[in-house]
Short mmCIF file of N, CA, C and O in Angstrom, two decimals:
data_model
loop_
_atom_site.label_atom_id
_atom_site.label_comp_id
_atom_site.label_asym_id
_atom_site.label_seq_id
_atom_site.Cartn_x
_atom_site.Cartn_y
_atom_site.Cartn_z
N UNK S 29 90.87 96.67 100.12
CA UNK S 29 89.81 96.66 101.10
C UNK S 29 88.57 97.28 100.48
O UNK S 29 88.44 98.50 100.45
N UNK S 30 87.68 96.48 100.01
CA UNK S 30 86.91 97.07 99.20
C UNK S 30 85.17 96.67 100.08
O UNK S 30 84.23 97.43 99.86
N UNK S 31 84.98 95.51 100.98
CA UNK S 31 83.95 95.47 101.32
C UNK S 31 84.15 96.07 102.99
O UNK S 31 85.21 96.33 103.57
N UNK S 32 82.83 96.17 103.49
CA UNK S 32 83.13 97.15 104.48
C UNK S 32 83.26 95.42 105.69
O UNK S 32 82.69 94.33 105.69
N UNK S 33 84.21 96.00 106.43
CA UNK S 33 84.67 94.53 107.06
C UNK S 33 84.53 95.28 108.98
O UNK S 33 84.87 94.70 110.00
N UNK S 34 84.05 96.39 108.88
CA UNK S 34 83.12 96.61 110.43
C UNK S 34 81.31 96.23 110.20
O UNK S 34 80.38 96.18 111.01
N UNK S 35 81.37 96.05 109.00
CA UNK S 35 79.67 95.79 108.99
C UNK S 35 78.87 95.61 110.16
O UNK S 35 77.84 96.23 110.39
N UNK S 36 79.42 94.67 110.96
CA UNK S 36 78.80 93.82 111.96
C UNK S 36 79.28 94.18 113.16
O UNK S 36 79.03 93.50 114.16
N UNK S 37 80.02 95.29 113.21
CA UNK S 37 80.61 95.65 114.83
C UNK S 37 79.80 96.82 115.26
O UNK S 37 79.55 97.71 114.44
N UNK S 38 79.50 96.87 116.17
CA UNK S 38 78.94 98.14 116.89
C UNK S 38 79.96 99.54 116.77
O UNK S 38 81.18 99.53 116.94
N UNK S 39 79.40 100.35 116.54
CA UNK S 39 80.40 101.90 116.96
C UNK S 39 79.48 102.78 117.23
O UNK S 39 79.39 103.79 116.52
N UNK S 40 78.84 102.63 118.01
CA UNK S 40 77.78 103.92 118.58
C UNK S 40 78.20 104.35 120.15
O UNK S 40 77.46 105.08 120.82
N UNK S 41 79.71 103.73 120.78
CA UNK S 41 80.20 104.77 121.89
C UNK S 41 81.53 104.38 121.25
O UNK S 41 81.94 103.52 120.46
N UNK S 42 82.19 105.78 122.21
CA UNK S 42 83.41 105.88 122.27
C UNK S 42 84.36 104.85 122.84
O UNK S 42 85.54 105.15 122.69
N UNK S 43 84.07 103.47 123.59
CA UNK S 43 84.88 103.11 123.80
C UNK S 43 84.86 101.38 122.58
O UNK S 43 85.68 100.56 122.17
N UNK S 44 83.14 101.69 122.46
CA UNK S 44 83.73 100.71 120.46
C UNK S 44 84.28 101.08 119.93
O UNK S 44 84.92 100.30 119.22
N UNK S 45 84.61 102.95 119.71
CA UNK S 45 85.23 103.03 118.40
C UNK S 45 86.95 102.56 119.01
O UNK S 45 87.77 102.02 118.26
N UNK S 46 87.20 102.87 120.33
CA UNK S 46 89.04 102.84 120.62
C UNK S 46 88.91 101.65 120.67
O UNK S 46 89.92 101.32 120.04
N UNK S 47 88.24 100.35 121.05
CA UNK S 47 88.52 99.13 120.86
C UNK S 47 88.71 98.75 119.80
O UNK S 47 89.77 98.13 119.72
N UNK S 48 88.03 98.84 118.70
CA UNK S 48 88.21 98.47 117.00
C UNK S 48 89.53 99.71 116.84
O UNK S 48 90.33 99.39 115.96
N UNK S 49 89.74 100.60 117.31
CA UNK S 49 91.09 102.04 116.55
C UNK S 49 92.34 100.71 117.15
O UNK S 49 93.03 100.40 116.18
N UNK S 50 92.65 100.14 118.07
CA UNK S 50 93.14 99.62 119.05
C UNK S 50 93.68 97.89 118.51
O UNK S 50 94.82 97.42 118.49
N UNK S 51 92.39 97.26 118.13
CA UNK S 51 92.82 96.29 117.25
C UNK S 51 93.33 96.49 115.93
O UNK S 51 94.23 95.78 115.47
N UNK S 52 92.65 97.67 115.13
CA UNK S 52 93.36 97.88 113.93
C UNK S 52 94.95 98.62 114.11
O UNK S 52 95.71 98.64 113.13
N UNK S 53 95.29 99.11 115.16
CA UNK S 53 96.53 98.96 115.94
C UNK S 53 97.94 98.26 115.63
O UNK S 53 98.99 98.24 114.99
N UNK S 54 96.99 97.63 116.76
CA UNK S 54 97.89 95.92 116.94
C UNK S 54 97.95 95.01 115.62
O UNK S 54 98.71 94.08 115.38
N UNK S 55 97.14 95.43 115.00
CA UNK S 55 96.94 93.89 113.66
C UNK S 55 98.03 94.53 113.06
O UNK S 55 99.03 93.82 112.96
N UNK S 56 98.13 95.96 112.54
CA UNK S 56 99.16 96.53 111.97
C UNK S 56 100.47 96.60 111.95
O UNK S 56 101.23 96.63 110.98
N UNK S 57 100.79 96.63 113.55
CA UNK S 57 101.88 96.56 113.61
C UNK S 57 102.64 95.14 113.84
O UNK S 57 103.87 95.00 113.88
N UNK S 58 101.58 94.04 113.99
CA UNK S 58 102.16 92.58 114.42
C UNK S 58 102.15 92.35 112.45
O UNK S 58 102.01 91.20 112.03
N UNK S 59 102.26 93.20 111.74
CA UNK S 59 101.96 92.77 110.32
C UNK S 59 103.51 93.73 109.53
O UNK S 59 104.10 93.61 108.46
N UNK S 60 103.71 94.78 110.86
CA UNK S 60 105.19 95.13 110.66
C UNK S 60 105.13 96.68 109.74
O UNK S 60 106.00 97.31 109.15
N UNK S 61 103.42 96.96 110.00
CA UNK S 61 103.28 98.80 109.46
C UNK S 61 103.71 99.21 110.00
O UNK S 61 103.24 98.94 111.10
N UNK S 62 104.82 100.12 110.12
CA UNK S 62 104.36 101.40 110.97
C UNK S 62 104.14 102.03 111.44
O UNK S 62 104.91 102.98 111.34
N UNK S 63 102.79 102.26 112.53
CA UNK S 63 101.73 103.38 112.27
C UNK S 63 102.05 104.42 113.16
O UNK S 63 101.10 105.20 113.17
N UNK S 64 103.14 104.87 114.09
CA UNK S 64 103.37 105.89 114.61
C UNK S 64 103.37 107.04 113.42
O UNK S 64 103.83 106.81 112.30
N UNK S 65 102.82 108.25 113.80
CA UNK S 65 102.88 109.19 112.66
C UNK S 65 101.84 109.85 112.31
O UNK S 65 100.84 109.58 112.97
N UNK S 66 101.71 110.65 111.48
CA UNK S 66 100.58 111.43 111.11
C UNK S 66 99.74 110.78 109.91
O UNK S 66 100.39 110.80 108.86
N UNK S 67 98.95 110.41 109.83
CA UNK S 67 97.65 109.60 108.59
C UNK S 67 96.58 110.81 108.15
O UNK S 67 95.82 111.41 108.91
N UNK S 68 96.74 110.99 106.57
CA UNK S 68 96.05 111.87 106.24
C UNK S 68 95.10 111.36 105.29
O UNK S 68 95.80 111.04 104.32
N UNK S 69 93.82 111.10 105.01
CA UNK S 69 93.03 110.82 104.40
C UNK S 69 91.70 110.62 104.08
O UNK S 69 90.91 110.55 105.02
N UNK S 70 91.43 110.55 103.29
CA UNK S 70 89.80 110.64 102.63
C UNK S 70 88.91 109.78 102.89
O UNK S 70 89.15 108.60 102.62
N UNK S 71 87.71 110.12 103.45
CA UNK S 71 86.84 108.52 103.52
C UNK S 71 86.18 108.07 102.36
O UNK S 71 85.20 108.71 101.99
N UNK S 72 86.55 107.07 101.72
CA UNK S 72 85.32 106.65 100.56
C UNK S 72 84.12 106.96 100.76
O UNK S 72 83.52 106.97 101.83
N UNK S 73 83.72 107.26 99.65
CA UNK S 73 82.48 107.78 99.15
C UNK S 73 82.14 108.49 99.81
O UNK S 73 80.91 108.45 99.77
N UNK S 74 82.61 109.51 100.76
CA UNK S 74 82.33 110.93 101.59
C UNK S 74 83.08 111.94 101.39
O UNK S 74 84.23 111.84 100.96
N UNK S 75 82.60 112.82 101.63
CA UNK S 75 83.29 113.99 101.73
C UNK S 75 84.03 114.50 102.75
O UNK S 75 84.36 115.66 102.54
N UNK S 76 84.54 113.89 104.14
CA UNK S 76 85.51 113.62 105.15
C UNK S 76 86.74 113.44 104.53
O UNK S 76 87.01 112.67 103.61
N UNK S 77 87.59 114.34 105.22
CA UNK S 77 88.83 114.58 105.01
C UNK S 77 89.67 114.63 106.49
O UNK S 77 89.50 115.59 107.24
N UNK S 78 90.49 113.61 106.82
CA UNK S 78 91.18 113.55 108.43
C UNK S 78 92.47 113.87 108.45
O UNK S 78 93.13 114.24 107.48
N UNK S 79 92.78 113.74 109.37
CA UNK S 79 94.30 113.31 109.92
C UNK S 79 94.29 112.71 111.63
O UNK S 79 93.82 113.25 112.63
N UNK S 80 94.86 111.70 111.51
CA UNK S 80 95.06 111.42 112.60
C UNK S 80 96.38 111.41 113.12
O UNK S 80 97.17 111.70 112.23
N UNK S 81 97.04 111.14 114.46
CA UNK S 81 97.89 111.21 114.55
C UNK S 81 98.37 109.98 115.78
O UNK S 81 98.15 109.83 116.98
N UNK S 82 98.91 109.47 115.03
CA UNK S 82 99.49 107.73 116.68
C UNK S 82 100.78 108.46 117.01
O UNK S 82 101.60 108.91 116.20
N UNK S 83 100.81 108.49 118.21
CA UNK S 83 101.98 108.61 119.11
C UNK S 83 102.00 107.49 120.01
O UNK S 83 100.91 107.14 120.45
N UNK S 84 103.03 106.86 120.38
CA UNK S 84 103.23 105.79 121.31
C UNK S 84 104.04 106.37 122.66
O UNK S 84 105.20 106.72 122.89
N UNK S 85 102.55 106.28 123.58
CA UNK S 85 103.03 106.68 125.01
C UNK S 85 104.01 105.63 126.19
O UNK S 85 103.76 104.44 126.39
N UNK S 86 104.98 106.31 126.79
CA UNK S 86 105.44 105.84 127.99
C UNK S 86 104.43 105.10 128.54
O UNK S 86 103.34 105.46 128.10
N UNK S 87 104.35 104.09 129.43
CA UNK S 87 104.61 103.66 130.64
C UNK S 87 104.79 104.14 132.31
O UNK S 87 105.90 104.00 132.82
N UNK S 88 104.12 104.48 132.79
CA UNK S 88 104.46 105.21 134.05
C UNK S 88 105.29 104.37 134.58
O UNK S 88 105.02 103.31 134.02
N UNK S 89 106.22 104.16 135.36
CA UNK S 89 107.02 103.67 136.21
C UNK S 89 106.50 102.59 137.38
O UNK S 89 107.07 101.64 137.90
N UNK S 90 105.34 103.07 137.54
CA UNK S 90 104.57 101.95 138.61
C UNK S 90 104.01 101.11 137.79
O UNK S 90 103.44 100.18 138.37
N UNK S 91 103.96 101.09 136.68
CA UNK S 91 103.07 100.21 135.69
C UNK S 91 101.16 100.65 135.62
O UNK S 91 100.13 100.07 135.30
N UNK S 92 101.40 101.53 135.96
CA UNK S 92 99.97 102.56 135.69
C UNK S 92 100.12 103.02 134.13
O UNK S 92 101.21 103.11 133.57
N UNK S 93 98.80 103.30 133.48
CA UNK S 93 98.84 103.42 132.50
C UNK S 93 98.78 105.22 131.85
O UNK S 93 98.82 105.45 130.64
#
């Protein structure tokens, strides 16, 4: 992944960035990553250092989210 492939997407609110966190998600796991777990890493060419962490939540019982 070497060219930047959000170029063209908006991320100036919070609910662009969980829509794009959300598809890069789903693409992942319909591709058979993963991604429950802790992700630790560096951003190219910055000096940012993360961790994130995916947990996969229940379901409420009424089908509420």
């Amino acid at each position: 992944m070497t060219r930047d492939q959000l170029e063209d997407v908006p991320l100036s609110t919070t609910a662009e960035f969980e829509e794009v966190l959300a598809e890069a998600v789903e693409r992942a796991l319909a591709a058979g990553v993963e991604v429950r777990g802790a992700w630790v890493f560096k951003t190219p060419g910055s000096t940012h250092h993360w961790e994130v962490e995916i947990l996969e939540l229940l379901k409420e019982p009424d089908g509420g989210e």
